[in-house]
Tab-separated table of C-alpha atoms in Angstrom:
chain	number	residue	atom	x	y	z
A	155	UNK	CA	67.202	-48.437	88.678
A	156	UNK	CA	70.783	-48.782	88.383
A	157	UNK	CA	72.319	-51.711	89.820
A	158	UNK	CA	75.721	-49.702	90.709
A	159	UNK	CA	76.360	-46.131	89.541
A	160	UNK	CA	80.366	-44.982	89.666
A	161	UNK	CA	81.013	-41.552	90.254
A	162	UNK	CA	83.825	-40.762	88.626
A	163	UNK	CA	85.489	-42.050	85.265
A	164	UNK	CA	89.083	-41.805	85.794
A	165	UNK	CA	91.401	-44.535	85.532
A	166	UNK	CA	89.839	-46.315	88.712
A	167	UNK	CA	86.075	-45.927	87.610
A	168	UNK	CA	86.743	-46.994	83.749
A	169	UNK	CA	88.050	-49.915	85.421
A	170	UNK	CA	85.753	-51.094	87.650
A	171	UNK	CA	83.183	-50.145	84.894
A	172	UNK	CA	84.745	-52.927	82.693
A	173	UNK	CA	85.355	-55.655	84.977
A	174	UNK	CA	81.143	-55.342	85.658
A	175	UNK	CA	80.050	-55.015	82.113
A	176	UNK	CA	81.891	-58.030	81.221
A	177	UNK	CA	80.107	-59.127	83.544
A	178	UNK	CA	77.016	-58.650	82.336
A	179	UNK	CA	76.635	-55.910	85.733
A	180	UNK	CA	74.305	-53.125	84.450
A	181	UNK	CA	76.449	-49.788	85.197
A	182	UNK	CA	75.697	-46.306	85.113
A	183	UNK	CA	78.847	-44.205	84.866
A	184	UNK	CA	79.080	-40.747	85.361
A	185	UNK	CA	82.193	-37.565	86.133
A	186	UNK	CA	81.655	-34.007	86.769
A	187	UNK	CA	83.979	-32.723	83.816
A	188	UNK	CA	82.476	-32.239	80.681
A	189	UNK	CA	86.051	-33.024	78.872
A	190	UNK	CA	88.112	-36.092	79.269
A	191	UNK	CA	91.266	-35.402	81.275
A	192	UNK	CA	93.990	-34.303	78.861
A	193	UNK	CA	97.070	-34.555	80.793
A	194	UNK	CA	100.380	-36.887	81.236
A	195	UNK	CA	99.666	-36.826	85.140
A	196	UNK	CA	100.009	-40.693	86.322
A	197	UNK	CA	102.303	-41.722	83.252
A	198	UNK	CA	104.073	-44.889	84.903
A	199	UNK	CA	101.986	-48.202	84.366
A	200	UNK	CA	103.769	-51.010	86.689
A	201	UNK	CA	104.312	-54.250	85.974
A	202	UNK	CA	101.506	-55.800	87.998
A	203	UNK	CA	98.878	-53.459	86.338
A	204	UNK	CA	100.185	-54.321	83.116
A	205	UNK	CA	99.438	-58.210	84.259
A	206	UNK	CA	95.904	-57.241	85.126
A	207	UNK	CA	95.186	-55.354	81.785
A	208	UNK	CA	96.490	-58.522	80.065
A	209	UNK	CA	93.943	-60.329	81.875
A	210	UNK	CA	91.080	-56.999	80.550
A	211	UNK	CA	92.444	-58.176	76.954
A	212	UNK	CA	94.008	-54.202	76.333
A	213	UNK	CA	97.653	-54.871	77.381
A	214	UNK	CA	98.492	-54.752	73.770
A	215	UNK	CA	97.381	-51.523	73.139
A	216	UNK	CA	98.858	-50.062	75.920
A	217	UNK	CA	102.235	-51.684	75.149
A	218	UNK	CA	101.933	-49.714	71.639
A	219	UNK	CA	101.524	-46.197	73.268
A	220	UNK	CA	104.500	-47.121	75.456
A	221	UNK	CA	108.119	-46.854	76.299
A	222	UNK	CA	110.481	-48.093	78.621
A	223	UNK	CA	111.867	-45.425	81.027
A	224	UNK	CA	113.862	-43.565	79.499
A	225	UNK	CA	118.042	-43.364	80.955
A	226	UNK	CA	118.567	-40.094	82.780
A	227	UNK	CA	121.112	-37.072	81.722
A	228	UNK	CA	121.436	-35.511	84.919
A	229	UNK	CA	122.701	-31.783	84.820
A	230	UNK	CA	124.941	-29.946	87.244
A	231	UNK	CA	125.857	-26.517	85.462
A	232	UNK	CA	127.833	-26.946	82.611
A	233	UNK	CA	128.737	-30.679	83.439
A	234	UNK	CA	125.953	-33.258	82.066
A	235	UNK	CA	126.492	-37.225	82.682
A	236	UNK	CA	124.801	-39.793	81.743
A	237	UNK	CA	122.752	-42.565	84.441
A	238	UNK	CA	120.883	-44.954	85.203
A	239	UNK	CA	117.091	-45.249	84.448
A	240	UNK	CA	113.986	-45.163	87.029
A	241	UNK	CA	112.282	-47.930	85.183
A	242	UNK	CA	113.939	-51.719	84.728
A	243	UNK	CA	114.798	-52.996	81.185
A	244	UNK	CA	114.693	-56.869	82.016
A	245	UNK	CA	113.400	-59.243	79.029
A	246	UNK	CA	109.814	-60.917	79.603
A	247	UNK	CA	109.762	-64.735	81.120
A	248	UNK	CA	107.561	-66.994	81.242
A	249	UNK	CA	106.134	-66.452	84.512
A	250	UNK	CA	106.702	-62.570	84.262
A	251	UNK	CA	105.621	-61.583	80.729
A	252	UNK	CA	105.422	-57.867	81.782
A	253	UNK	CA	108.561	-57.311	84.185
A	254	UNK	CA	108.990	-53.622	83.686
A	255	UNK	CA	107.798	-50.391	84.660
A	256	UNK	CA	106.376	-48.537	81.120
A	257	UNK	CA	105.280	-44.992	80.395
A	258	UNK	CA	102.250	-43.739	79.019
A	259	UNK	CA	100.672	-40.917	79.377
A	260	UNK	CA	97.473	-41.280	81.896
A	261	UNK	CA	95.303	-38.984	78.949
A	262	UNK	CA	96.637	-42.011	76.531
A	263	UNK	CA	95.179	-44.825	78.895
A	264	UNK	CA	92.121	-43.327	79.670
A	265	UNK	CA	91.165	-43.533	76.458
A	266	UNK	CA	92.473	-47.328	76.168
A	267	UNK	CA	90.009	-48.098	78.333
A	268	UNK	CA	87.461	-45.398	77.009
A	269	UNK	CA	87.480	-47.643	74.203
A	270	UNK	CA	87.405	-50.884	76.170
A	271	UNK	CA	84.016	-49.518	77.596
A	272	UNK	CA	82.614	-48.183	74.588
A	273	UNK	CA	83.262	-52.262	73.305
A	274	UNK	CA	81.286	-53.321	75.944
A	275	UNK	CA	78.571	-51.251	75.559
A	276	UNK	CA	79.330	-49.169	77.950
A	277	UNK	CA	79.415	-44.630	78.126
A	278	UNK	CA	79.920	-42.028	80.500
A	279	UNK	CA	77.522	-39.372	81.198
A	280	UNK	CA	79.299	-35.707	81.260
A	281	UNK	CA	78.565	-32.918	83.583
A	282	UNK	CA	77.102	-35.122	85.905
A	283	UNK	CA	78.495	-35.521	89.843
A	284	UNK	CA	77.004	-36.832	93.155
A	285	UNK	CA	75.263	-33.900	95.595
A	286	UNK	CA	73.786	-36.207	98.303
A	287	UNK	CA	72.667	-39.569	98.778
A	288	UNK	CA	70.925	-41.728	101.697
A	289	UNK	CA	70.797	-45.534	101.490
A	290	UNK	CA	68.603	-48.796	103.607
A	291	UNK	CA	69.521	-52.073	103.517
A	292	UNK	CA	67.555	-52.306	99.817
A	293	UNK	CA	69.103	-49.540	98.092
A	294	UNK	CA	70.916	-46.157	97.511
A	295	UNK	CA	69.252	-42.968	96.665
A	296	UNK	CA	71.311	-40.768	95.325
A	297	UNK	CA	70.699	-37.018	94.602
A	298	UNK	CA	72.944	-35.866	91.351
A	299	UNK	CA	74.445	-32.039	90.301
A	300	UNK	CA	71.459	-31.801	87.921
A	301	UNK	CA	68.842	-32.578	90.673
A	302	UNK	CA	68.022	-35.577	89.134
A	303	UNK	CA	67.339	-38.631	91.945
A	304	UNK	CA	69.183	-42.204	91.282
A	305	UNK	CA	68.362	-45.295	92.993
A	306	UNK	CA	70.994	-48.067	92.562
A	307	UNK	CA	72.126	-51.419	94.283
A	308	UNK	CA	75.270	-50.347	95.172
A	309	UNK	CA	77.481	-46.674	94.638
A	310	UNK	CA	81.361	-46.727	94.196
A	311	UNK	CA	82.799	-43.700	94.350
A	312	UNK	CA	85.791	-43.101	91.971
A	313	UNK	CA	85.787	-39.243	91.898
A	314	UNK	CA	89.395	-38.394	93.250
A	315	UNK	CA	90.888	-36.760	96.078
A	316	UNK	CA	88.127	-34.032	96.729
A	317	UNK	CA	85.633	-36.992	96.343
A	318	UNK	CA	81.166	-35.743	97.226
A	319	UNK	CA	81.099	-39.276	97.143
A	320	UNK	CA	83.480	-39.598	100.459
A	321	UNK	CA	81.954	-36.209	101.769
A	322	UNK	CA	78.301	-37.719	101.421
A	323	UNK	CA	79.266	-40.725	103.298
A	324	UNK	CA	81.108	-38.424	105.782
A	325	UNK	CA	84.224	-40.491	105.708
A	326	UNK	CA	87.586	-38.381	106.967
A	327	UNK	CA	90.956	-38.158	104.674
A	328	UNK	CA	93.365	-38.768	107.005
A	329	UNK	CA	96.970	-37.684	107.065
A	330	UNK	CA	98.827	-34.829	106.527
A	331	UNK	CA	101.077	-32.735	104.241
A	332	UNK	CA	104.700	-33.249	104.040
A	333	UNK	CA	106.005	-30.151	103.245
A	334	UNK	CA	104.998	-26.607	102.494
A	335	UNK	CA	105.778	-27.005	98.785
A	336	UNK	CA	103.924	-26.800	96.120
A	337	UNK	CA	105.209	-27.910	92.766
A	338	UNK	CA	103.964	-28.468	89.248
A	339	UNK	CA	103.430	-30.785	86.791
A	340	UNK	CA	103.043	-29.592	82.951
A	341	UNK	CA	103.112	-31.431	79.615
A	342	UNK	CA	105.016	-29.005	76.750
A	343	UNK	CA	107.356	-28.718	73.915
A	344	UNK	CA	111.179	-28.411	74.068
A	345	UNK	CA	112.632	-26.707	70.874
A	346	UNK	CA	115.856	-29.103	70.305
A	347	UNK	CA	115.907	-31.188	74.000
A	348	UNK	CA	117.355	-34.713	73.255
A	349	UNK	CA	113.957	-37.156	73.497
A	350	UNK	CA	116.494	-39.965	74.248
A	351	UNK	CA	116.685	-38.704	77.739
A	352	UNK	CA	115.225	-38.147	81.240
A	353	UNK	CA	116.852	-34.804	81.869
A	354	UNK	CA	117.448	-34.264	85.118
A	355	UNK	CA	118.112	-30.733	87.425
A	356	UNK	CA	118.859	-32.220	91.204
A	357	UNK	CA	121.203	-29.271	92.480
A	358	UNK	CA	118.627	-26.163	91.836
A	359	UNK	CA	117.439	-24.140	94.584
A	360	UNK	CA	113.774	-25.672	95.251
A	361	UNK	CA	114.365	-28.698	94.732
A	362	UNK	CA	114.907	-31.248	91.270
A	363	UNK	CA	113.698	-29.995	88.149
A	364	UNK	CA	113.135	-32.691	85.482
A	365	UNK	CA	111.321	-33.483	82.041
A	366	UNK	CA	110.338	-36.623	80.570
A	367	UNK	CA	109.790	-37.542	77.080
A	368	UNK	CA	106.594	-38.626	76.673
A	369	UNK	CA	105.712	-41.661	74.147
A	370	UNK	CA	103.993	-40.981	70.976
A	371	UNK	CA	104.321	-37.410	70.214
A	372	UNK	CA	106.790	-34.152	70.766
A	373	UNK	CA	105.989	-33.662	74.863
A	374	UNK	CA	107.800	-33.474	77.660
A	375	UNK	CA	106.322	-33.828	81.152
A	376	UNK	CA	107.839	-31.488	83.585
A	377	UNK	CA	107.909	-31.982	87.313
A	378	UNK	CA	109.725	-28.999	89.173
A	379	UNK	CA	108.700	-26.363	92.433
A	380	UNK	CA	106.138	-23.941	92.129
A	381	UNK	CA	108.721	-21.024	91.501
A	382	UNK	CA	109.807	-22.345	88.190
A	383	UNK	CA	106.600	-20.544	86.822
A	384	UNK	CA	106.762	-17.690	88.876
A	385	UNK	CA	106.756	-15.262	85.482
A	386	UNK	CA	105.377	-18.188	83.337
A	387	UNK	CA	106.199	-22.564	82.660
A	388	UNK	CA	107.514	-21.190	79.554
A	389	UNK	CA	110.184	-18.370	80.668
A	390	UNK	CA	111.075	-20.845	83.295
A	391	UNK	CA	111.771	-23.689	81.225
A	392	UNK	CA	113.738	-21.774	78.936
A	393	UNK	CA	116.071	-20.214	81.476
A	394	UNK	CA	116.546	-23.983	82.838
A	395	UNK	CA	117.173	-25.814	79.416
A	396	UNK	CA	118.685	-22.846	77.185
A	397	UNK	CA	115.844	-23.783	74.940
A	398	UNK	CA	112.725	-22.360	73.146
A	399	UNK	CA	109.147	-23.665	74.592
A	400	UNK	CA	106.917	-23.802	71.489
A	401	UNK	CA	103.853	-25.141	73.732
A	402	UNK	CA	102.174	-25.702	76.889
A	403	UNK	CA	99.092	-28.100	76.268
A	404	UNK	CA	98.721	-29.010	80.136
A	405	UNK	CA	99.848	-28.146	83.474
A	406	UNK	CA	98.569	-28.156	86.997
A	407	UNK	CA	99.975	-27.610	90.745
A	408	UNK	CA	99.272	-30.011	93.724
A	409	UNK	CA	100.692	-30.557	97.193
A	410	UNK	CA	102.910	-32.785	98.321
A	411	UNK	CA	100.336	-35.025	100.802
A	412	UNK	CA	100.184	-38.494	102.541
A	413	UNK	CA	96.170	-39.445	103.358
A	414	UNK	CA	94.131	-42.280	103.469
A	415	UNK	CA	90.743	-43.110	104.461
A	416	UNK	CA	89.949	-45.563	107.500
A	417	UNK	CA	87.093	-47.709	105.827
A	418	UNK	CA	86.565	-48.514	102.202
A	419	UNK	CA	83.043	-49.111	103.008
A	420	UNK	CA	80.019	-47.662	104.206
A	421	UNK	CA	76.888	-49.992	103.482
A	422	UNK	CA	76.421	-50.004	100.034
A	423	UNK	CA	78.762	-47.569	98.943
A	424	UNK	CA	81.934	-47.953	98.503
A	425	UNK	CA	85.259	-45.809	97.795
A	426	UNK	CA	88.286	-46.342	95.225
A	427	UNK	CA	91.256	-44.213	94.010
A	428	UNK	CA	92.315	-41.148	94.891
A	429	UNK	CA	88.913	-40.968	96.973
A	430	UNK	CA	90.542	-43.008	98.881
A	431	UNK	CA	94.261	-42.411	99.133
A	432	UNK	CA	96.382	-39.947	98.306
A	433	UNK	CA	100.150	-39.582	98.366
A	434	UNK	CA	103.338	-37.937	96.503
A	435	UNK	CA	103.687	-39.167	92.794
A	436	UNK	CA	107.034	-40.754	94.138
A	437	UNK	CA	107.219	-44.353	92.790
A	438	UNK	CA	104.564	-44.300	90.348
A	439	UNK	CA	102.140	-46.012	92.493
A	440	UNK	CA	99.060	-43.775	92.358
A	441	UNK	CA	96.780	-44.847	89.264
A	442	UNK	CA	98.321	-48.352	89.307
A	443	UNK	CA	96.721	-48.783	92.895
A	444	UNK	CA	93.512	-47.146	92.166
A	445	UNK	CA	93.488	-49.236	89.002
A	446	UNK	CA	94.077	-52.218	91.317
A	447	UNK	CA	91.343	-51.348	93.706
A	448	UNK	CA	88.617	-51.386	90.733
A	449	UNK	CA	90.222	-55.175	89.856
A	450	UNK	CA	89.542	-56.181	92.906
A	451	UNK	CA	86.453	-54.676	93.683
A	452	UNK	CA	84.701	-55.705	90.021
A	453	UNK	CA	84.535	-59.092	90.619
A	454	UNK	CA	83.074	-59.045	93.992
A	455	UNK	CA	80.807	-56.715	93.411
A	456	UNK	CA	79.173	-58.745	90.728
A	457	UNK	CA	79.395	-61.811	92.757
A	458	UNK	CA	77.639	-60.143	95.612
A	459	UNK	CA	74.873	-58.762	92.739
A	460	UNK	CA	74.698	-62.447	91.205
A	461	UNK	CA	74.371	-64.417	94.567
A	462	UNK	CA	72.440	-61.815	96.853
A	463	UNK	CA	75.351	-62.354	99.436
A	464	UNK	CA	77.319	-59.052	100.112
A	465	UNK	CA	79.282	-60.521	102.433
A	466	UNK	CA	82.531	-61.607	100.127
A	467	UNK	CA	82.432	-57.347	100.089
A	468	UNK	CA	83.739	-57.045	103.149
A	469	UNK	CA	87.025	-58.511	102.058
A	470	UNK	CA	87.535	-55.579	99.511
A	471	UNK	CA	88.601	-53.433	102.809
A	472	UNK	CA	90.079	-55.988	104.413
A	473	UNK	CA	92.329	-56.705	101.405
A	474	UNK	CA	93.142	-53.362	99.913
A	475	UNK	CA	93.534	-50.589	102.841
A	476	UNK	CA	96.289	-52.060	104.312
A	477	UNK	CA	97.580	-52.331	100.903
A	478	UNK	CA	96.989	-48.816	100.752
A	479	UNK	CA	98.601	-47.560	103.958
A	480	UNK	CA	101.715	-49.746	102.999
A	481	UNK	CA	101.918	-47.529	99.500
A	482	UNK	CA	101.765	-44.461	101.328
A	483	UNK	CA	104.362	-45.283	103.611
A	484	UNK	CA	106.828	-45.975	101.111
A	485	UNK	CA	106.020	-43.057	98.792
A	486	UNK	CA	106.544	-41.065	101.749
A	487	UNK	CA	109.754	-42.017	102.162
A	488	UNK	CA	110.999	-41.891	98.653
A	489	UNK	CA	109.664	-38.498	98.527
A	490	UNK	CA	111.495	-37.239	101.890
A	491	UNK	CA	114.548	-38.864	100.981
A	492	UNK	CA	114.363	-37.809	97.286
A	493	UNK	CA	114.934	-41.278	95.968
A	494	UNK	CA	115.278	-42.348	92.770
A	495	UNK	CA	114.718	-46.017	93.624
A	496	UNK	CA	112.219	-48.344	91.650
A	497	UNK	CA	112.074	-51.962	90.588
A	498	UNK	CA	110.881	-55.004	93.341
A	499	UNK	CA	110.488	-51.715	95.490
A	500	UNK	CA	107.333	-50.267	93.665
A	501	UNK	CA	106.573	-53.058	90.831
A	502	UNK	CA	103.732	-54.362	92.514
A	503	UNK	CA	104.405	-58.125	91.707
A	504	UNK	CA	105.102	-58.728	95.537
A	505	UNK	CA	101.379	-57.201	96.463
A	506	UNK	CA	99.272	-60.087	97.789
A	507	UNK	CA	96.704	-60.915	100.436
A	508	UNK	CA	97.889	-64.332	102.435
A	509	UNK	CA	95.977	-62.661	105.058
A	510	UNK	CA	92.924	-62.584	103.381
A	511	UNK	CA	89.910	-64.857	104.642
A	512	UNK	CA	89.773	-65.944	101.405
A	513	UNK	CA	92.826	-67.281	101.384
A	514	UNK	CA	92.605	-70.744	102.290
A	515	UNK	CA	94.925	-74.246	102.115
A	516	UNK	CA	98.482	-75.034	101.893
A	517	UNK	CA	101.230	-73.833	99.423
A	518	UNK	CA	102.890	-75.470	96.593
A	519	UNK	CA	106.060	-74.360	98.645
A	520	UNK	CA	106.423	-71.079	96.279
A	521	UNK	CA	102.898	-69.849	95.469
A	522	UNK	CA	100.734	-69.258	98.711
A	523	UNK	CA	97.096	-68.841	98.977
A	524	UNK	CA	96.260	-65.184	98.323
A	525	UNK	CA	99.767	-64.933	96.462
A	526	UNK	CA	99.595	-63.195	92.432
A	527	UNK	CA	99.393	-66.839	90.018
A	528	UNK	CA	102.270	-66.439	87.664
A	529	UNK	CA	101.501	-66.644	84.097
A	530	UNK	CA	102.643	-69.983	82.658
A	531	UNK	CA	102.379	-71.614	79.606
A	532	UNK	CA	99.609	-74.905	79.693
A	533	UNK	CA	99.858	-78.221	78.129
A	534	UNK	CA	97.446	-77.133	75.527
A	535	UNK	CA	100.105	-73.926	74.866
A	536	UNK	CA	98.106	-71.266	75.840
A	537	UNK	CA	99.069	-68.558	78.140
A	538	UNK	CA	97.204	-68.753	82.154
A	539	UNK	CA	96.820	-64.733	81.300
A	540	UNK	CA	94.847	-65.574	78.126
A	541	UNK	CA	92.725	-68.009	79.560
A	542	UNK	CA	91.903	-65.795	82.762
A	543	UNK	CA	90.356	-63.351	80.665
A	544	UNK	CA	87.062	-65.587	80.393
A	545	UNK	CA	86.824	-62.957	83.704
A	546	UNK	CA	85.491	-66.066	86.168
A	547	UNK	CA	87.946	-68.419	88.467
A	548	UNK	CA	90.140	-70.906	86.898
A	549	UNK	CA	91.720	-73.902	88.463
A	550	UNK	CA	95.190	-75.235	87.123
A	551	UNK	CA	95.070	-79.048	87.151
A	552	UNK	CA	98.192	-80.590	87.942
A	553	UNK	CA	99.190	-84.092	87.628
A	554	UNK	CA	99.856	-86.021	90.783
A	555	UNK	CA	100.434	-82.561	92.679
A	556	UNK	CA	96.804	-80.171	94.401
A	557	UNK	CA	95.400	-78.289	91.889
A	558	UNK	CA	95.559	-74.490	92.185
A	559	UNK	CA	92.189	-72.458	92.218
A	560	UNK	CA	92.848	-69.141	91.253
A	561	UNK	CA	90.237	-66.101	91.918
A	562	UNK	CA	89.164	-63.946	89.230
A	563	UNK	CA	91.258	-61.661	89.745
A	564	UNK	CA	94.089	-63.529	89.482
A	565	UNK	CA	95.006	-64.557	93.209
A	566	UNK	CA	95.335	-67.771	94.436
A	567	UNK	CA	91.978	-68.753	96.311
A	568	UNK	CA	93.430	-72.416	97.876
A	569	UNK	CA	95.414	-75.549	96.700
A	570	UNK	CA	93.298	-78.513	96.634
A	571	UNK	CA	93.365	-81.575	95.780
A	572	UNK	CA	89.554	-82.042	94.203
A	573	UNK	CA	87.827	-80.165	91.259
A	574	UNK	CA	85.841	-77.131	92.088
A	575	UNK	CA	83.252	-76.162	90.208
A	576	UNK	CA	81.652	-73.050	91.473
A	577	UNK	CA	83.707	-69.763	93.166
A	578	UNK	CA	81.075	-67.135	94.506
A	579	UNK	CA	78.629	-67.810	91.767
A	580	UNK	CA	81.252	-68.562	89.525
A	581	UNK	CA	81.527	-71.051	87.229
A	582	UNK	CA	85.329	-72.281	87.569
A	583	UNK	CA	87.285	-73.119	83.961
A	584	UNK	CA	89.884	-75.862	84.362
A	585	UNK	CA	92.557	-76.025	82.651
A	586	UNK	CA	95.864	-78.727	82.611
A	587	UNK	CA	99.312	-77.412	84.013
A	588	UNK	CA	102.177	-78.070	81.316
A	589	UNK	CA	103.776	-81.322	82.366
């Protein structure tokens, strides 16, 4: 018996695989494709997912495979000018080591945390998806692709926007579709397009037209309408740039849609992702807040395992659908208003839960209970970030002030003024605040 099985090893399920095998959370991991995604899809990693894989112990990696957006060229017929980029290019502090918006391409950090897994001891099993299940109050019993029958503690379902695992549950998508375009997304090589640049087509019939250079090889993503393709990406392409396409190694069309579920939970199964949400790729927001929902699902989930309690699971809805509805929101309104805007908008850093019932005490006057702990340097010189990858709570000792008790995931649980020693089965680390 499993004691969770993830359906679906995107971005989202790697994630939460991680956070319960460091654990030490037995986890059975499995996705319906029998190749690892190969595409440039969700290629913006923003600042407060670049906090949390600091705290994994990967940020490093991820920094090498990455650039800074890139300025734009924008293109109006024969006139090309030069603008502003989509990303900020603000030096690290203290308290923000990661402040801007980077680009890798999603293939690239799948296999980041690939890796990350494999360290753990952890590998996905291929060809394998979710038919049925049924659960009790003891269990899940779930019936796989191959006929094979899987009991398990708990089932997270990570397997995208056409999740079985949300079907199975019998949980509704809601929303709707914004427009009746379709448009595409394609990774391919430019003969001779300038890889300093965003290029940019705003003024073509359809709608923008742009292509991206992606880090660490010779692609460009391209994001356009539909009708660019209409007698092939490549012929397209060429008529828009003037230049030769020597290769298409991925492309794919999707809808422009706005949809969410109502619950994140049904018993002992629970949803993350794009089985959860989905919404235009406006803002950059999609993998970063699936990403997000595995952080703050692992560590609960493995409390709830360690203590027999599942009660702290309740506040995984509670915390991260509204969360959820506010993303969609705004990415539906920088898509309808074709905005270019980015920065304290869509970095992330602001995304908190004060609200939260685990939020409890007074604040320090800037940092509220359920508020993201800044890094800081500590009196011993360490970095907070460094420390909080021991993956349990810490509390920050400060001299003559409360202390601050920060979650495992890197919230603020309460400001005390006493040492605590256990979090939700958690032993808590203390360390001393620089003076």
């Amino acid at each position: 018996m499993s004691q969770v099985l993830i359906v679906g090893a995107g971005a989202t399920g790697l994630t939460l695989a991680i956070e319960l095998l460091r654990r030490n959370i037995p986890v059975r991991l499995i996705d319906l494709s029998t190749e690892p995604f190969s595409g440039s899809r969700g290629k913006g990693i923003q600042p407060r997912s670049l906090e949390i894989l600091d705290m994994m112990g990967i940020v490093d990696v991820i920094l090498e495979s990455s650039t800074l957006y890139p300025f734009l060229k924008i293109h109006l017929g024969p006139i090309t000018f030069k603008a502003g980029s989509l990303g900020t290019h603000h030096a690290p502090t203290e308290d923000r080591p990661h402040p801007n918006l980077v680009m890798v391409a999603q293939w690239r950090t799948e296999e980041i945390l690939r890796a990350q897994l494999a360290s753990l001891g952890g590998h996905i099993e291929r060809g394998l998806g979710l038919e049925s299940l049924h659960q009790n109050d003891h269990e899940v019993v779930v019936t796989l692709t191959t006929k094979e029958h899987v009991k398990a503690d708990y089932v997270v379902g990570c397997d995208g926007g056409r999740s079985a695992t949300r079907n199975a549950l019998g949980v509704t998508l809601y929303g709707n579709t914004l427009d009746d375009k379709t448009s595409i997304v394609a990774d391919l090589e430019v003969e001779g397009l300038d890889r300093e640049f965003w290029h940019a087509w705003p003024l073509r019939r359809g709608g923008l037209r742009s292509l991206a250079p992606l880090p660490g090889g010779t692609l460009f993503q391209l994001q356009a309408p539909e009708g660019i393709a209409i007698n092939g990406v490549e012929r397209g392409v060429e008529r828009l740039t003037g230049k030769r396409v020597t290769r298409v190694g991925w492309q794919s069309r999707y809808q422009h849609q706005t949809r969410m579920v109502d619950r994140y939970r049904v018993g002992r199964v629970l949803l993350g992702g794009d089985a959860a949400h989905i919404h235009p790729p406006s803002g950059g927001q999609g993998l970063n807040t699936g990403l997000q929902d595995a952080w703050n699902l692992g560590w609960k989930l493995a409390a709830a395992i360690r203590t027999g309690d599942q009660a702290i699971l309740d506040t995984y809805e509670a915390e991260r659908l509204p969360i959820a509805a506010a993303m969609l929101d705004m990415t539906k309104t920088l898509h309808v208003r074709n905005s270019f805007q980015r920065g304290e908008l869509t970095n992330q850093l602001g995304v908190g839960y004060r609200n939260s019932s685990l939020a409890h005490g007074a604040s320090t006057g800037e940092i509220f209970p359920g508020d993201r702990m800044p890094d800081q340097r500590l009196a011993d010189g360490r970095r907070l970030f460094e420390v909080m990858r021991h993956g349990g709570a810490t509390q920050v000792m400060r001299p003559k002030r409360d202390h601050i008790l920060v979650r495992p995931d890197g919230y603020v649980a309460e400001i005390v003024d006493k040492e605590i020693t256990n979090y939700f089965g958690y032993g808590v680390v203390q360390v001393e605040a620089a003076p």
